[in-house]
Amino acid sequence: MAEYSCLIVEDSPMMRQLLVFALARVKNLRVTEADDGVDGLRKLASARYDIIVTDINMPIMDGLKLVKRVRTDPIHKDTPIVIITTEGSQEDRQRALQLGANAYITKPIQAPQVIATVKELLKIE
Amino acid sequence: MSDQQRTSDQQRGAAGDPERASADAGVAAPSSPSAARRANQSDSPPPDLKKQRDEFLQSFSRSARMTEQLVRDYEKLAERVVQLEAENASLRAKVEADDAIRDLLRKIDELEREKTELISRYTEAKRTYSGLSERVASFEEEFSNLANLFVASNQLHSSLSPRRVVRRIKEVLAQLVGAERYAVYLLNADGTALAPIASEGVPSESLSPLPTDLVDGTGRVAEVLRTGAAYVDEEVDTSQGSLQSPPAVIPLRLDDEAVGVICVFATLAQKTRFVTIDFELFKLLGQHAAGALICASLQAESGHRRPNLEAFIDLGT
């Protein structure tokens, strides 16, 4: 059975823990954590990931900048990206999707929604 | 030609031709009238023999006719038998066809019954599956809620730094509850004033000092502090709350005493009401936040010294 890898980029330890808990429910998904955008890019440079879940509001490098950088990375330019943010307006959503994000989840997150989104993007039954 | 047939032909021929019959019977026919006369005079059979011969010939002729009749009857009967056999075969085929149709009808009935049963079982399975799906969704939601509670509790108690504890309380409110504007107050030592220790989305001048009638008066905060019971408005749009009418006021309890409150003035725009997990998170914050805060403060005051073992001896006896 195929094994997938997921990179979570989130500065809040609480949210990271929550996302790890949620994504542990997806079979054959290996999860790696990164504290912010820079840490995320470092991890993306050292390994290949099948999906990226990132917060927008982060210190040092925010999620939108990360999305831009990932889309220019030849290895990860097609990797699905899920944006998690407190901003729920349609404009924010459009902005994130235009930058290259594949899905947009607003806080407070619901684990079933995160699981369903990741499964859908990875095409897991 | 068989001997029997030959004999029969001879008999038939004799019956139809008297002269030939007589020749066959050993009587020579006279070749001319004079010779006939001579023969009549010399070789003519006695009249009784002639009579016998005629009778025999008549009898033979009758027998031949009867035989012919019998043969014809036999042939008719044979034809009839063939016809009957054909009819019989046809009827048998028809009966067999009828049996086949009956079998088919019986099978159709059985299949119809099976179909009805299968449809019934399918409907039942579908209902069961639907029920199971609902239960799975319910379990998933419960799991999600438990994960939220575990993470919140874990984060609250994972630090002995008052600053970090406050940050974790704020994270629980912002990230898990979805609060956009909120404040955390603690009562002063003599319980006469509420001091804001943390807030988000609210100008600091709006928070401090709180009017004293909030403590002694009839406002929501005062009531929550007095009763120790949380106030959560389930009817209003929580994203539209205000400083004057916060949709949620949660008491921070230490043992059985309220030592502070959390006021949620408004939630994020996309969150318009509180849900089950929010009530659980409020309960958790109410029971653990004050304890975590005070514990962290005492630890900080003590210079992060661990208490001597003597402090724990005899606690369990």
mmCIF file of C-alpha atoms in Angstrom, chain A residues 9-122:
data_model
loop_
_atom_site.group_PDB
_atom_site.id
_atom_site.type_symbol
_atom_site.label_atom_id
_atom_site.label_comp_id
_atom_site.label_asym_id
_atom_site.label_seq_id
_atom_site.Cartn_x
_atom_site.Cartn_y
_atom_site.Cartn_z
ATOM 1 C CA VAL A 9 4.054 24.088 8.948
ATOM 2 C CA GLU A 10 2.603 25.779 12.029
ATOM 3 C CA ASP A 11 4.165 28.033 14.663
ATOM 4 C CA SER A 12 1.656 27.197 17.405
ATOM 5 C CA PRO A 13 2.632 23.986 19.246
ATOM 6 C CA MET A 14 -1.006 23.500 20.166
ATOM 7 C CA MET A 15 -2.184 23.628 16.572
ATOM 8 C CA ARG A 16 0.660 21.394 15.471
ATOM 9 C CA GLN A 17 -0.262 18.832 18.073
ATOM 10 C CA LEU A 18 -3.893 19.027 17.054
ATOM 11 C CA LEU A 19 -3.045 18.599 13.370
ATOM 12 C CA VAL A 20 -0.770 15.668 14.144
ATOM 13 C CA PHE A 21 -3.592 14.051 16.127
ATOM 14 C CA ALA A 22 -6.024 14.604 13.295
ATOM 15 C CA LEU A 23 -3.740 13.388 10.531
ATOM 16 C CA ALA A 24 -2.728 10.328 12.523
ATOM 17 C CA ARG A 25 -6.209 9.107 11.585
ATOM 18 C CA VAL A 26 -5.176 8.914 7.924
ATOM 19 C CA LYS A 27 -3.680 5.506 7.203
ATOM 20 C CA ASN A 28 -0.168 5.342 5.775
ATOM 21 C CA LEU A 29 0.427 9.051 6.245
ATOM 22 C CA ARG A 30 3.730 10.033 7.798
ATOM 23 C CA VAL A 31 3.688 13.490 9.337
ATOM 24 C CA THR A 32 6.632 15.869 9.778
ATOM 25 C CA GLU A 33 6.377 19.155 11.681
ATOM 26 C CA ALA A 34 7.963 22.530 10.957
ATOM 27 C CA ASP A 35 7.826 25.616 13.236
ATOM 28 C CA ASP A 36 7.532 28.264 10.522
ATOM 29 C CA GLY A 37 8.000 28.919 6.809
ATOM 30 C CA VAL A 38 11.793 28.885 6.917
ATOM 31 C CA ASP A 39 11.883 25.623 8.824
ATOM 32 C CA GLY A 40 9.312 24.309 6.342
ATOM 33 C CA LEU A 41 11.515 25.201 3.333
ATOM 34 C CA ARG A 42 14.481 23.581 5.011
ATOM 35 C CA LYS A 43 12.541 20.364 5.442
ATOM 36 C CA LEU A 44 11.193 20.538 1.905
ATOM 37 C CA ALA A 45 14.747 20.819 0.613
ATOM 38 C CA SER A 46 15.822 17.662 2.395
ATOM 39 C CA ALA A 47 12.897 15.384 1.564
ATOM 40 C CA ARG A 48 10.013 14.966 -0.783
ATOM 41 C CA TYR A 49 6.482 15.463 0.591
ATOM 42 C CA ASP A 50 3.161 14.469 -0.909
ATOM 43 C CA ILE A 51 1.169 17.219 0.782
ATOM 44 C CA ILE A 52 1.821 20.401 2.777
ATOM 45 C CA VAL A 53 -0.482 21.791 5.459
ATOM 46 C CA THR A 54 0.458 25.303 6.492
ATOM 47 C CA ASP A 55 -0.777 28.132 8.664
ATOM 48 C CA ILE A 56 -0.796 31.619 7.152
ATOM 49 C CA ASN A 57 0.080 33.805 10.122
ATOM 50 C CA MET A 58 3.549 32.808 11.246
ATOM 51 C CA PRO A 59 6.656 34.699 12.309
ATOM 52 C CA ILE A 60 9.775 34.863 10.107
ATOM 53 C CA MET A 61 8.023 33.598 6.979
ATOM 54 C CA ASP A 62 4.271 33.426 6.635
ATOM 55 C CA GLY A 63 2.281 30.773 4.863
ATOM 56 C CA LEU A 64 1.622 32.762 1.695
ATOM 57 C CA LYS A 65 5.326 33.382 1.123
ATOM 58 C CA LEU A 66 5.916 29.696 1.701
ATOM 59 C CA VAL A 67 3.297 28.796 -0.910
ATOM 60 C CA LYS A 68 4.993 31.121 -3.435
ATOM 61 C CA ARG A 69 8.394 29.551 -2.776
ATOM 62 C CA VAL A 70 7.049 26.022 -2.964
ATOM 63 C CA ARG A 71 5.476 26.712 -6.338
ATOM 64 C CA THR A 72 8.877 27.619 -7.746
ATOM 65 C CA ASP A 73 10.510 24.517 -6.321
ATOM 66 C CA PRO A 74 10.849 21.988 -9.163
ATOM 67 C CA ILE A 75 10.342 19.060 -6.799
ATOM 68 C CA HIS A 76 7.298 20.381 -4.945
ATOM 69 C CA LYS A 77 5.732 22.730 -7.500
ATOM 70 C CA ASP A 78 2.795 20.337 -7.954
ATOM 71 C CA THR A 79 2.504 19.238 -4.339
ATOM 72 C CA PRO A 80 -0.970 19.926 -2.896
ATOM 73 C CA ILE A 81 -1.003 22.687 -0.278
ATOM 74 C CA VAL A 82 -3.683 23.168 2.371
ATOM 75 C CA ILE A 83 -3.857 26.618 3.943
ATOM 76 C CA ILE A 84 -5.115 26.978 7.518
ATOM 77 C CA THR A 85 -6.019 30.443 8.674
ATOM 78 C CA THR A 86 -8.193 32.536 10.912
ATOM 79 C CA GLU A 87 -9.200 34.685 7.935
ATOM 80 C CA GLY A 88 -12.501 33.467 6.613
ATOM 81 C CA SER A 89 -13.397 36.040 3.989
ATOM 82 C CA GLN A 90 -13.872 35.144 0.346
ATOM 83 C CA GLU A 91 -11.102 37.573 -0.691
ATOM 84 C CA ASP A 92 -8.569 35.838 1.557
ATOM 85 C CA ARG A 93 -9.606 32.520 0.188
ATOM 86 C CA GLN A 94 -9.220 33.739 -3.401
ATOM 87 C CA ARG A 95 -5.816 35.213 -2.631
ATOM 88 C CA ALA A 96 -4.528 31.975 -1.159
ATOM 89 C CA LEU A 97 -5.873 29.910 -4.022
ATOM 90 C CA GLN A 98 -4.436 32.309 -6.608
ATOM 91 C CA LEU A 99 -1.017 31.962 -5.024
ATOM 92 C CA GLY A 100 -1.227 28.248 -5.621
ATOM 93 C CA ALA A 101 -2.885 26.736 -2.564
ATOM 94 C CA ASN A 102 -5.189 23.815 -3.285
ATOM 95 C CA ALA A 103 -7.490 24.031 -0.288
ATOM 96 C CA TYR A 104 -8.367 26.509 2.423
ATOM 97 C CA ILE A 105 -9.488 25.677 5.950
ATOM 98 C CA THR A 106 -10.534 28.314 8.452
ATOM 99 C CA LYS A 107 -9.990 28.167 12.196
ATOM 100 C CA PRO A 108 -11.168 26.824 14.511
ATOM 101 C CA ILE A 109 -10.338 23.654 12.655
ATOM 102 C CA GLN A 110 -12.402 20.507 12.821
ATOM 103 C CA ALA A 111 -10.361 17.307 12.596
ATOM 104 C CA PRO A 112 -12.865 15.553 10.256
ATOM 105 C CA GLN A 113 -12.625 18.472 7.824
ATOM 106 C CA VAL A 114 -8.820 18.385 7.830
ATOM 107 C CA ILE A 115 -8.818 14.618 7.334
ATOM 108 C CA ALA A 116 -11.349 14.808 4.495
ATOM 109 C CA THR A 117 -9.405 17.576 2.726
ATOM 110 C CA VAL A 118 -6.075 15.760 2.953
ATOM 111 C CA LYS A 119 -7.629 12.493 1.794
ATOM 112 C CA GLU A 120 -9.285 14.207 -1.118
ATOM 113 C CA LEU A 121 -6.076 15.884 -2.270
ATOM 114 C CA LEU A 122 -4.086 12.668 -1.913
#
